[in-house]
XYZ file of C-alpha atoms in Angstrom:
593
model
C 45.494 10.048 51.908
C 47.451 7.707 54.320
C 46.102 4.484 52.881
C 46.948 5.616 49.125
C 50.263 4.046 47.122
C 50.780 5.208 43.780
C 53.961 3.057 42.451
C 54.869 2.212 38.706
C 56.878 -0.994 37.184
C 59.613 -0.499 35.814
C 62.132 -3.240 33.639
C 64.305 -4.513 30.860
C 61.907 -5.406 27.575
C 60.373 -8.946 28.424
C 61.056 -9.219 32.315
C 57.685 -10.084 32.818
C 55.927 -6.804 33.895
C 52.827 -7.030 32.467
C 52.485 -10.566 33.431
C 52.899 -9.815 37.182
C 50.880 -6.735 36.722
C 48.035 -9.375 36.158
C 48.390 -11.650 38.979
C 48.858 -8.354 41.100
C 45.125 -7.286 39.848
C 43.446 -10.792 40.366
C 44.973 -10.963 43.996
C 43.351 -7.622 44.783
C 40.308 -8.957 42.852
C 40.254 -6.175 40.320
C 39.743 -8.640 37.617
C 38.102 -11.722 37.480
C 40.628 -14.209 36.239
C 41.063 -14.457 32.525
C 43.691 -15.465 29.386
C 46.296 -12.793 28.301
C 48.161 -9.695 29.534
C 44.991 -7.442 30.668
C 46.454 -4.153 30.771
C 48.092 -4.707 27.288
C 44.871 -3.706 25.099
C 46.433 -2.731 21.584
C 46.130 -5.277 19.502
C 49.588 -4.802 18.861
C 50.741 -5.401 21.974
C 49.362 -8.724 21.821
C 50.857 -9.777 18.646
C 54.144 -8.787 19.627
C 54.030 -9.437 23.216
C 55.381 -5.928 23.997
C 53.997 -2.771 26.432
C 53.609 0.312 23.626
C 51.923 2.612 26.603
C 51.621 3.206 30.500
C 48.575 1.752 31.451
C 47.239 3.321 34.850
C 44.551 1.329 37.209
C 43.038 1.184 40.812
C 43.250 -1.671 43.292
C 41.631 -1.861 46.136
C 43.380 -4.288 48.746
C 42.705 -5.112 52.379
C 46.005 -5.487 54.650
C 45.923 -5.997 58.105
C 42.001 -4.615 58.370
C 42.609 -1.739 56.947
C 41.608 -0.897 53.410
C 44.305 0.605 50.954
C 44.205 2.512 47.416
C 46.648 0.866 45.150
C 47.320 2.845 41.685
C 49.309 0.687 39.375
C 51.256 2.188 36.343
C 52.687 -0.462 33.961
C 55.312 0.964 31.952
C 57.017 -0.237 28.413
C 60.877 -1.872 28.567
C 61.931 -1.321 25.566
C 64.507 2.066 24.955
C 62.141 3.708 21.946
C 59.339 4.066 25.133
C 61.679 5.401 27.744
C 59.390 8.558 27.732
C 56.321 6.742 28.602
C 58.457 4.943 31.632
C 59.567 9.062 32.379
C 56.239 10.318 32.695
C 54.915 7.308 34.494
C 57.552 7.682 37.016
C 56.931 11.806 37.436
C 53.101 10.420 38.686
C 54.720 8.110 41.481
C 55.697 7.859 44.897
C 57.355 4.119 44.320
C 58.144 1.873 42.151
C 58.808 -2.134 41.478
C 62.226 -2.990 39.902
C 61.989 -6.199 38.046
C 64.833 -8.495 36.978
C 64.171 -11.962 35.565
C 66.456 -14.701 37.568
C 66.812 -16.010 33.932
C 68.698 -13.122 32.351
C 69.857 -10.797 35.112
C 70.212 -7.200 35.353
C 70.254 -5.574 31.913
C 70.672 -2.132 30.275
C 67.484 -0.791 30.400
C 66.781 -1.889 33.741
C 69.992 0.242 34.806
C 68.451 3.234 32.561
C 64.721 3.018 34.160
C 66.606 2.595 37.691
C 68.361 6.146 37.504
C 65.092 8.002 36.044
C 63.157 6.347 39.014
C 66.375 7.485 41.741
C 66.134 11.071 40.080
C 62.534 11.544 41.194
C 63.329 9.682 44.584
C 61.165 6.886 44.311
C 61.329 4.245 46.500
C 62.666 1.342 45.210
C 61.233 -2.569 45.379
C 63.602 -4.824 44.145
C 61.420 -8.023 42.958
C 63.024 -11.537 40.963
C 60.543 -12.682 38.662
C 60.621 -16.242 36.599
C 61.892 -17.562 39.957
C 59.646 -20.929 38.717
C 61.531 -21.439 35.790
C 64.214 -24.403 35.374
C 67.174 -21.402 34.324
C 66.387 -19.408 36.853
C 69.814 -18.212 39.231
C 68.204 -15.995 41.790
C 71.563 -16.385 43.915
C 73.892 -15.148 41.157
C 70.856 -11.782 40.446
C 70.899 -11.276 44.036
C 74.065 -10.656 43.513
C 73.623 -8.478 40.821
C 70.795 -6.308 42.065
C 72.570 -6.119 45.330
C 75.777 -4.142 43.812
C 73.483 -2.358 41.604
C 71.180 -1.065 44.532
C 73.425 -1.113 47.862
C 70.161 -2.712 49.466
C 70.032 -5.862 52.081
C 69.353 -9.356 50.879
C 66.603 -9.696 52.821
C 64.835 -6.517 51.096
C 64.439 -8.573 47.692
C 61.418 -10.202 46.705
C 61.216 -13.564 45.067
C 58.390 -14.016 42.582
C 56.900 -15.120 39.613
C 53.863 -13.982 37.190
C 53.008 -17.189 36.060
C 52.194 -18.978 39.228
C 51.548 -16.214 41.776
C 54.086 -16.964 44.184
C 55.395 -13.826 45.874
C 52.558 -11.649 45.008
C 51.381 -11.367 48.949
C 54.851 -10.158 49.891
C 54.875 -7.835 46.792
C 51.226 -5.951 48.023
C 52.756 -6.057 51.655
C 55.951 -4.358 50.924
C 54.435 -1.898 48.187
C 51.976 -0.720 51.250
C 55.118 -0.986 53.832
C 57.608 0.462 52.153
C 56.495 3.008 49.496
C 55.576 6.043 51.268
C 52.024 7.938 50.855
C 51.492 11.147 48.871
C 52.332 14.475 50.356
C 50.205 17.063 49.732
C 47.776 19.738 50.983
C 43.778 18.624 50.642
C 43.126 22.816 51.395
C 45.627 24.476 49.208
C 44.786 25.384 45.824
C 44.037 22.303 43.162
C 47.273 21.300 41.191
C 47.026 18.256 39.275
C 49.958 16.545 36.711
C 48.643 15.589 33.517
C 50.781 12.150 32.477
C 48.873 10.758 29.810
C 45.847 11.476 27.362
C 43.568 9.099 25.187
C 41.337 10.351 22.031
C 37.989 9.537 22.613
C 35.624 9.840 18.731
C 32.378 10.453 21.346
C 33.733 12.127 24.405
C 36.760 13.831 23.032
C 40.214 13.891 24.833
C 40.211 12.284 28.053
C 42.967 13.521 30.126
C 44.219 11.422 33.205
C 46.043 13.466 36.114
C 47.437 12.452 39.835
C 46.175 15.491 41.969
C 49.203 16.603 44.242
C 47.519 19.419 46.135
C 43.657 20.498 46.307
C 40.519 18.916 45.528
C 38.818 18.624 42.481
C 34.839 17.954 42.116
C 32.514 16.887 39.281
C 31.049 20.105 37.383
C 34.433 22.680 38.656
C 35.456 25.002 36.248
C 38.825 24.434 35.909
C 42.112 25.757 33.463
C 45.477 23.888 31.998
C 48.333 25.994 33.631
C 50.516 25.987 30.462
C 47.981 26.637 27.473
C 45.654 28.972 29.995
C 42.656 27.284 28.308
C 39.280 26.925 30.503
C 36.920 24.094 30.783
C 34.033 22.980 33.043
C 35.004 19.318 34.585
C 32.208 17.385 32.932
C 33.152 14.414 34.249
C 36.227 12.681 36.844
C 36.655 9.553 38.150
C 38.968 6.526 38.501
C 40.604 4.183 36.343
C 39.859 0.653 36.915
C 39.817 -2.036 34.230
C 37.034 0.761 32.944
C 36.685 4.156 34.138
C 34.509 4.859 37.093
C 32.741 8.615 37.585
C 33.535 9.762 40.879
C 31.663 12.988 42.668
C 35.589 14.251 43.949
C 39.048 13.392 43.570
C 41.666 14.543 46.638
C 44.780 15.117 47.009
C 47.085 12.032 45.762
C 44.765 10.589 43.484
C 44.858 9.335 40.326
C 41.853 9.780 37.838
C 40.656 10.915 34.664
C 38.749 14.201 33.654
C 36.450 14.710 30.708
C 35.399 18.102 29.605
C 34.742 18.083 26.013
C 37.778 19.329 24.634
C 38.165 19.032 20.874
C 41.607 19.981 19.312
C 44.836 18.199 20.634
C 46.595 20.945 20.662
C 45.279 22.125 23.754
C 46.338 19.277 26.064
C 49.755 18.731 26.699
C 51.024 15.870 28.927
C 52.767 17.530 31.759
C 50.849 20.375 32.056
C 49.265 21.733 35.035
C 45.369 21.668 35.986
C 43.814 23.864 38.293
C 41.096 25.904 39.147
C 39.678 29.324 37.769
C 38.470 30.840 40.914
C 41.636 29.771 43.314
C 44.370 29.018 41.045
C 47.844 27.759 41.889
C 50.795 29.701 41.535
C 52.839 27.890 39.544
C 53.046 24.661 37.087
C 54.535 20.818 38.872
C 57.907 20.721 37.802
C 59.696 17.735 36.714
C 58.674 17.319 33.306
C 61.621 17.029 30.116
C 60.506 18.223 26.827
C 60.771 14.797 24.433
C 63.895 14.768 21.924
C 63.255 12.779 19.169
C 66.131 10.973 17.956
C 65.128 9.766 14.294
C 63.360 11.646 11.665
C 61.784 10.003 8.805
C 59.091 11.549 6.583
C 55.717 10.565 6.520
C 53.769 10.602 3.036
C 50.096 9.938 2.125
C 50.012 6.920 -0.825
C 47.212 9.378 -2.424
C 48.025 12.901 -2.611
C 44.194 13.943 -1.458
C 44.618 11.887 1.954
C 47.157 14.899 3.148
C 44.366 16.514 5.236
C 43.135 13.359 7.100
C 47.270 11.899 7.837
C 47.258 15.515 9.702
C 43.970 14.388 11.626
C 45.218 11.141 12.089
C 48.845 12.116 13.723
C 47.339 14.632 15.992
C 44.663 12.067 17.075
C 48.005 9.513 17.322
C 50.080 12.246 19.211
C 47.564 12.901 21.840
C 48.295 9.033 23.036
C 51.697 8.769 21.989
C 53.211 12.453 23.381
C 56.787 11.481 21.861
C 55.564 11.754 18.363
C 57.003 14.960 17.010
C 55.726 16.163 13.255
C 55.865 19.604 10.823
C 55.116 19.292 7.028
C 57.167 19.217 4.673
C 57.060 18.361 0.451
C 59.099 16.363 -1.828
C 59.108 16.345 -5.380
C 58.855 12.568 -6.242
C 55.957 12.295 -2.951
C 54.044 15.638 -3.267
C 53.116 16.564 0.671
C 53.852 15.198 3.808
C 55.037 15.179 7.255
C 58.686 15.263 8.505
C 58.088 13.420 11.816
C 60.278 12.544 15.041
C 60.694 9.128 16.728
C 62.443 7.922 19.123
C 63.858 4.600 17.434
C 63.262 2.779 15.069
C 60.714 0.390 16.593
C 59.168 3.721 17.631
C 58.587 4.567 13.793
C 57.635 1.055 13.262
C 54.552 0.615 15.293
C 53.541 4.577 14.533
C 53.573 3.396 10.848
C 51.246 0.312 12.596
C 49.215 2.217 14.384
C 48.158 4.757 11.192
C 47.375 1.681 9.409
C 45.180 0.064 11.929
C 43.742 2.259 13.568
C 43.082 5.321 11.111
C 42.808 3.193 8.116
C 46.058 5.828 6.390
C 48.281 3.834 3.874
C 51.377 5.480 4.087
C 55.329 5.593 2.654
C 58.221 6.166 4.858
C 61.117 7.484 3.847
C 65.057 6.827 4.646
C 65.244 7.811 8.530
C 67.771 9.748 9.579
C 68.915 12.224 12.519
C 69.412 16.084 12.538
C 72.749 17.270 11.736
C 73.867 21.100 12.576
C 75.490 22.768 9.239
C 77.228 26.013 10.220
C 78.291 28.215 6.867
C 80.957 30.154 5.889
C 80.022 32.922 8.143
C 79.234 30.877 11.091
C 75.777 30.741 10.912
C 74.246 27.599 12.160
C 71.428 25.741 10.823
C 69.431 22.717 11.623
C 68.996 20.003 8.891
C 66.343 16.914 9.211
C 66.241 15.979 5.792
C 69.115 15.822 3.008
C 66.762 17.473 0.881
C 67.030 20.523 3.061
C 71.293 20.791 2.806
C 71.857 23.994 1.195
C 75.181 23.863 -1.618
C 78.205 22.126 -0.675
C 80.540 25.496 -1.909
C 78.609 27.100 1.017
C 79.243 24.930 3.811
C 81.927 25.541 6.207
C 81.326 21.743 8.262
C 79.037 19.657 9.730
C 78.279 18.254 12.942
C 76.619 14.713 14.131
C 74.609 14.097 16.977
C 76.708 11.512 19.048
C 75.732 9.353 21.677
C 76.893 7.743 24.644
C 76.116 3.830 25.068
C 75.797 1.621 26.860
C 75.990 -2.661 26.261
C 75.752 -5.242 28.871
C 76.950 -8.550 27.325
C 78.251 -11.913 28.536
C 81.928 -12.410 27.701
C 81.674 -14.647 24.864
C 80.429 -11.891 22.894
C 82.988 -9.137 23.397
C 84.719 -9.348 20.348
C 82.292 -9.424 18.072
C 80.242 -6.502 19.378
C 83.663 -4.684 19.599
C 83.442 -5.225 15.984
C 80.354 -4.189 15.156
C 80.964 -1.081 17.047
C 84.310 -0.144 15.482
C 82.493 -0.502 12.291
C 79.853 2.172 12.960
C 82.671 4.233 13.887
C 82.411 4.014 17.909
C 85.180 4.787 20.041
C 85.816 2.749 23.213
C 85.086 4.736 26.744
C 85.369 1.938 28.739
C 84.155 -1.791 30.138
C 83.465 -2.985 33.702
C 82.772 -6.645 34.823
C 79.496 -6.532 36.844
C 79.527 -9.934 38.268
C 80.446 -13.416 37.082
C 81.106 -13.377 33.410
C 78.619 -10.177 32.650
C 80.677 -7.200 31.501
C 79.227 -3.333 30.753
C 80.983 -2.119 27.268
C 80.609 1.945 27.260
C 81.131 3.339 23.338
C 80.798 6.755 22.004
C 79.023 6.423 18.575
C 77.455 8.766 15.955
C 73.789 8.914 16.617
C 73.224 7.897 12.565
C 75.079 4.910 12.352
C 72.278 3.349 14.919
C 69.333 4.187 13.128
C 69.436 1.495 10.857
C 70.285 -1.526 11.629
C 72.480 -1.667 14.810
C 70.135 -2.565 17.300
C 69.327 -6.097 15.319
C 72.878 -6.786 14.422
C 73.386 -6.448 17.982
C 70.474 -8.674 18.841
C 71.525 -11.595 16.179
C 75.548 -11.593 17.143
C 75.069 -11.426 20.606
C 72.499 -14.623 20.453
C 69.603 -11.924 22.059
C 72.010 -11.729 25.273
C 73.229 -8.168 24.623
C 71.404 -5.191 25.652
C 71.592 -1.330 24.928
C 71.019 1.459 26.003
C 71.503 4.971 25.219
C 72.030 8.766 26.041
C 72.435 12.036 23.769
C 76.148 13.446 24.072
C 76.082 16.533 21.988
C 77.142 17.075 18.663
C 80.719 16.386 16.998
C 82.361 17.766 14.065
C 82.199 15.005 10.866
C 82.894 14.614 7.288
C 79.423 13.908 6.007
C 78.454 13.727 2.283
C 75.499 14.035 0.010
C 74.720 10.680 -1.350
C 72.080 11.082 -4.296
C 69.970 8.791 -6.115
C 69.403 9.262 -10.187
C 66.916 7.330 -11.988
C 67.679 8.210 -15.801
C 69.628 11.221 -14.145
C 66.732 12.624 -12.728
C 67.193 12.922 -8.513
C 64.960 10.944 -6.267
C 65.001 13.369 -3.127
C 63.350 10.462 -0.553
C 66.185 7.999 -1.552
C 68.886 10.782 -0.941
C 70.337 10.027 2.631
C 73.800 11.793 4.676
C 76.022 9.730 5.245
C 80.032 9.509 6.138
C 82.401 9.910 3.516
C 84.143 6.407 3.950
C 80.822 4.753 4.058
C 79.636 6.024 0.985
C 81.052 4.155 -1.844
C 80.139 1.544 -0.572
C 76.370 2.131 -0.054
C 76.095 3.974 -3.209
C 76.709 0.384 -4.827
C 74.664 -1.542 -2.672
C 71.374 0.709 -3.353
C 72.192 0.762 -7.039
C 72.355 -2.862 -6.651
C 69.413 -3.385 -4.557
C 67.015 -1.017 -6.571
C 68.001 -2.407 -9.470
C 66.543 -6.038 -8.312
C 63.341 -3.919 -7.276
C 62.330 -1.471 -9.992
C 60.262 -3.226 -12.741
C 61.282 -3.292 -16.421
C 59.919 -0.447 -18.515
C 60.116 -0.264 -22.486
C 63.049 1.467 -22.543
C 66.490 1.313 -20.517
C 66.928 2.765 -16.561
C 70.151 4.164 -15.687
C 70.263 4.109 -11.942
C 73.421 6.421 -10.246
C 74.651 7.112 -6.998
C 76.061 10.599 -6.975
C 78.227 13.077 -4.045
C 77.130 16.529 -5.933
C 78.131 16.145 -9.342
C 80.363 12.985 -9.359
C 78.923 9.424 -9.942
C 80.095 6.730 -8.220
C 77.803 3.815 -9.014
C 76.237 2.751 -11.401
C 73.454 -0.225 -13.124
C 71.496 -0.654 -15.972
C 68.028 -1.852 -15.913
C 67.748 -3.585 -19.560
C 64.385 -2.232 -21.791
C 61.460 -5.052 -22.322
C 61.685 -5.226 -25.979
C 60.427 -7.016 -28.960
C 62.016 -8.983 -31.328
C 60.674 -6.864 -34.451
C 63.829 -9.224 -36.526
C 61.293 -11.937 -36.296
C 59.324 -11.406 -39.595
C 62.662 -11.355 -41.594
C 63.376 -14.705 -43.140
C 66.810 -14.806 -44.919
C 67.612 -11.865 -47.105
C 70.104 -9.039 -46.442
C 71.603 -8.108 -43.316
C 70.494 -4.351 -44.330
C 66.777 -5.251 -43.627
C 67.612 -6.295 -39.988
C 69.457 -3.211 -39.605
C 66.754 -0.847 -40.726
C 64.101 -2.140 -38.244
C 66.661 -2.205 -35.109
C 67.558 1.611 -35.551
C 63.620 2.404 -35.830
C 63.338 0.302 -33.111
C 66.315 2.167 -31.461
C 65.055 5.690 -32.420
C 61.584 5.057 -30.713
C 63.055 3.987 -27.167
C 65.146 6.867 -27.141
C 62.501 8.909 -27.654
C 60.132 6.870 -25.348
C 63.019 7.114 -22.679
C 62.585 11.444 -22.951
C 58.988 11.244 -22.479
C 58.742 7.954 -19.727
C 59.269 8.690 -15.907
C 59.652 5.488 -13.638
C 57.785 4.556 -10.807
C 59.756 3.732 -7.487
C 57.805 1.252 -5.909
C 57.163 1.373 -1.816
C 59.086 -1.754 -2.079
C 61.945 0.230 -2.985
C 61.728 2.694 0.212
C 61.682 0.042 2.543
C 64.216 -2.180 1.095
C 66.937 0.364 1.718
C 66.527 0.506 5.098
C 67.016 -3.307 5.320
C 70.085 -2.949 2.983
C 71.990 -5.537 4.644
């Protein structure tokens, strides 16, 4: 157990992780070397050059004749996969902080710092992109210095693309980070921190034992869901996984035992063994809150059954995907489900369509809102659908959050702008070093869910980061805004939004589904509505034909006669006809601006 490290890698979105992560495995020889990020497998984590999901593996590494255990956990940047960083970090005894000497210290790396202080892990500060020509490692010394309160001389220079600095990274991982602690005779007790669905072996479940031993054919039980299994199959996790006869205390590895139904494997739960079990469950685990809530529905209505298959197959890999079904009259059945951001819902939409084949529609996200009635009773509300009448409601409250950007000072007064405008309030704004200042806003959780993060990205020039925290729920004046197509209500276009905003947006989705519906034979009212008052409105003109054609001279009379027929059969056309809302339509409100 003394010559084991288990350490994680933690940084702002496009540091460089998984780039070191790679020269980090050739050193040790764990792969031979090739093209591309390694532990990034997803195809879409290729395409977009992102890290979706931890990725766990073994090193073995020689240092100073002695032979050490390395277990490597690569972790995601961006702020929609702060849960995978949280679990990684619950499976560690260290971890690498990495700043590029390009860009500095940014919000997320702050964010993934405190969740790796909480759990005590010892920190590595490392500079990466030292090679490059923009690189100011004096001025992020600086930086990482006040953030840390470490010595100069404790921070590692580096960079993923040549190699340099990878030696003094493997020495100071094994020098620094301590060992696990833990009992090889006590009872087994093993943290679950991530599962994969296998179609042939079922759900693979990979743990980091803390106490015990665990050996090939045990009959072991999950502490949480009291199921009981008979351990198949453990081993490690390399670039593949390697069977192992036993697994002590400290490890990291994988266990196989034919289990079936996702529901029975929860990440964060407990294993241990029938005969000598352990007393109680690891601690240290935070259910996942799920920030945005969008609904999920199946193109064809017969596909309902295998979306369910599909999301439970999705949440066994992804354990911050939250979903309960719900119905809606214009998209028959579906799923109400929970992200974490909006890139979150994004690549979940990505993932159903790659790798389970499922076309689906997505509705408007939004958050959950708390609607207390006139008697004081409270209840919880994903989906506008759900409000009950507006003559029963006493108020509303918003989720709000805390924020935080880190921007250079050329940007502050637009951002301030962009803020004010989603209704933030100013906490506060410290200069970190040079001309980097920290802007702290309080903002309504909805206003974000949309489009902030890329306004933020596009006025800023990419140099602003954020970052964000739940802050409890606020008292608002929030309003119904409906959708009418010919006055009938289109309950996935109906969204919550503030009073002052909605005017406005009422207009610009009349407006914008106007450009996107198609033409029928007969004329489309489209109206925005707050309960029974309209307060936008557009006409989509009938296709028609010109039945005046055949009249050549003559009386005006004639003309008349074949217009009002005309007239009398799109009316009545316009009773029977129901309009199709393209998925065109669904997504183009989200992107309303």
């Amino acid at each position: 157990m003394k010559n084991i490290r288990n350490f994680c890698i933690i940084a702002h979105i496009d540091h460089g992780k998984s780039t070191l992560a790679d020269r980090l495995l050739e050193f040790t020889n764990t792969i031979q070397v090739t093209a591309g990020q390694m532990l990034d497998d997803m195809d879409l984590e290729k395409e977009r050059g992102i890290t979706i999901k931890s990725h766990a593996i073994q090193m073995e590494y020689t240092y100073k004749s002695e032979k050490y255990i390395l277990n490597l956990i690569d972790t995601p940047g961006h702020v929609d996969f702060s849960y995978e960083v949280s679990r990684s970090i619950a499976a560690c005894e260290g971890a690498l902080l990495i700043v590029d000497a390009s860009q500095g210290v940014q919000a997320q790396t702050i964010s993934n710092l405190y969740m790796a202080i909480e759990h005590d892990l010892e920190i590595i500060p490392v500079i990466n992109k030292c090679d490059m020509a923009s690189a100011m490692p004096e001025e992020v010394e600086d930086e990482i210095v006040e953030l840390l309160g470490c010595k100069r001389d404790e921070i590692i220079r580096a960079s993923g693309k040549t190699g340099m600095g990878v030696e003094e990274i493997l020495a100071a991982v094994i020098e620094r980070i301590p060992h696990p602690q833990g009992d090889d005779e006590a009872p087994l007790q093993a943290l679950i921190f991530d599962s994969v669905f296998n179609s042939f072996r079922g759900i693979i479940a990979y743990f980091k034992i803390v106490n015990g031993v665990i050996r090939s054919g045990d009959k072991v039980k999950f502490f949480n869901t009291g199921k009981e299994y008979a351990a198949d199959e453990i081993g490690v996790l390399k670039m593949d996984m390697v069977p192992r006869k036993e697994l002590r205390t400290g490890d990291v590895g994988y266990i196989i035992s034919g289990i079936k139904t996702s529901k029975e494997v929860k990440v964060g739960d407990t294993i241990t063994h029938i005969a000598r079990p352990c007393d109680r469950a690891i601690d240290g685990f935070e259910e996942v809150k799920p920030m945005v809530f969008a609904g999920v529905y199946p193109i064809e209505a017969e596909e309902f059954e295998d979306l369910r298959a599909s999301l439970e197959k999705l949440q066994l890999n992804d354990a911050s995907l939250t979903f309960q079904p719900e119905s809606s009259l214009a998209l028959g059945f579906g799923f109400r489900c929970g992200f974490l951001g909006l890139l979150h819902m994004e690549i979940v939409q990505e993932r159903l369509d790659r790798e389970f084949d499922m076309n689906v529609i997505t509705t408007v996200p939004n958050v959950s809102y708390n609607i207390y009635d006139k008697q004081g009773n409270m209840t919880e509300v994903h989906n506008p659908g759900g409000m009950p009448d507006p003559t029963m409601i006493d108020r509303i409250e918003e989720p709000y959050i805390k924020s935080s950007i880190i921007t250079t000072t050329d940007y502050i007064g637009p951002i301030m702008t962009l803020c004010l405008g989603k209704r933030g309030e100013l906490i506060k704004q410290e200069y970190i070093s040079g001309n980097r200042v920290e802007i702290y806003y309080n903002m309504p959780l909805g206003e974000i869910v949309i489009d902030f993060y890329d306004r933020l990205k596009s006025i800023s020039k990419g140099y602003a980061s954020f970052d964000y925290h739940p802050d409890g729920f606020r008292p608002s004046k929030l309003v119904k805004l409906d959708i009418l197509l010919n006055g009938e209500s289109v309950d996935a276009l109906s969204t919550l939004t503030h009073f002052d905003n909605a005017y406005d947006m009422g207009r610009r989705m009349c407006e914008k589904l106007k450009e996107l519906i198609p033409r029928q034979q007969f004329e489309i009212a489209i109206q925005a509505a707050i309960g029974a008052k309209i307060i936008a409105r557009e006409t989509i003109r009938a296709v028609r034909k010109d039945v005046t054609a055949k009249c050549y001279g003559g009386d005006i009379s004639r003309k008349r006669k074949l217009l009002e027929k005309q007239k009398k059969g799109k009316k009545r056309m316009k009773q029977i006809g129901n309009v199709e809302v393209p998925q065109k339509a669904f997504l183009a409100v989200l992107k309303l601006d």
